C-alpha cells in the first residue's frame, strides 16, 4: 500500500483493506479512555525523555520546541481491544525514531514506558516504539488533535491495539527491563498485536510479559 501518496507512510486513505480478526469497522472516530480529559497548560507542559538514556540525564521539550522538529504523515487504522476499529486516520507528527535520535537510549534499553497525564502508562518493546509508523502525533486529518483525542500530543502505535497509543503524552521512559503499564496491569495483553488477537493478559505465553 505504501507509495500511493508521496511522503505518506501507510498508503491511500479509504483504499479497501482488511482489519484484524475479531474487530468490527465503525464509522467516524469513537472516543475511548479511562478518566477525565486533561486541560493543556502550555506554560507547565513539557515532553520528557528520561530513564536509561545514553547521556545519563534526561531531556525535555516545550510544545514550541517540538514544532520545529521534522514531521511525518502516517495513515493507519485504530483498533480498540474491545472490538471497534476506526479506519483511515491521517496522523501528522514527530516520528518516534526522531525522538530516539535526539535522546538516544543507553545500550541496555529493551522497553519504553509511554507516560501520559494522570499517571497513565503504556509499555512497549523498544522495537515496537521504533517502527517507521510509530509517531507522536499533534494533528489528525489536517487539524490539531481535539482534547478528547489527546491534544496536544499523543502517541500512535498503529500496529498495536489502541491502549498502546497513549493520549496526552508527557514522557518516554527508557527501561532496561519490561514493566506493565496501566491497561497491561488490568487484564490486557502485554504485547497487544491485533493480528494475533493478543487482547487479554490470560492469553500471554511465556516471555510475552514481565515475570509476575
Ligand atoms: N492517556 C490515555 N490514553 C489512552 C487511553 C487512556 O485510558 N488514557 N486509552 C487507550 C485506548 S484503550 C484506546 S482504544 C485509544 C483510543 O483513542 P481514541 O479515543 O482517540 O479513539 O486511546 C488509548 N489511549
Ligand atoms: Mo481501547
Short mmCIF file of C-alpha atoms in Angstrom, two decimals, residues 47 49 59 61 65-66 68-72 93-105 129-132 134-136 174:
data_model
loop_
_atom_site.label_atom_id
_atom_site.label_comp_id
_atom_site.label_asym_id
_atom_site.label_seq_id
_atom_site.Cartn_x
_atom_site.Cartn_y
_atom_site.Cartn_z
CA UNK A 47 7.66 16.27 26.98
CA UNK A 49 12.63 11.63 27.81
CA UNK A 59 15.80 15.84 28.04
CA UNK A 61 10.93 19.85 25.14
CA UNK A 65 10.34 23.16 20.79
CA UNK A 66 8.54 20.20 19.22
CA UNK A 68 10.44 22.80 14.76
CA UNK A 69 11.35 19.09 14.62
CA UNK A 70 10.87 17.17 11.35
CA UNK A 71 7.34 15.84 10.91
CA UNK A 72 5.86 12.84 9.12
CA UNK A 93 3.61 14.49 13.99
CA UNK A 94 7.11 13.52 15.02
CA UNK A 95 8.48 10.08 14.27
CA UNK A 96 9.40 8.15 17.40
CA UNK A 97 12.74 7.46 15.75
CA UNK A 98 13.42 11.20 15.59
CA UNK A 99 12.99 11.43 19.34
CA UNK A 100 15.24 8.42 19.75
CA UNK A 101 17.96 10.09 17.65
CA UNK A 102 17.74 13.30 19.69
CA UNK A 103 17.87 11.47 23.03
CA UNK A 104 19.48 8.09 22.42
CA UNK A 105 18.83 5.25 24.86
CA UNK A 129 8.34 2.01 19.63
CA UNK A 130 10.82 2.42 16.78
CA UNK A 131 8.80 1.21 13.76
CA UNK A 132 8.65 3.70 10.90
CA UNK A 134 5.10 4.98 15.26
CA UNK A 135 4.73 8.69 15.90
CA UNK A 136 3.99 11.38 18.43
CA UNK A 174 13.76 4.21 28.68
#
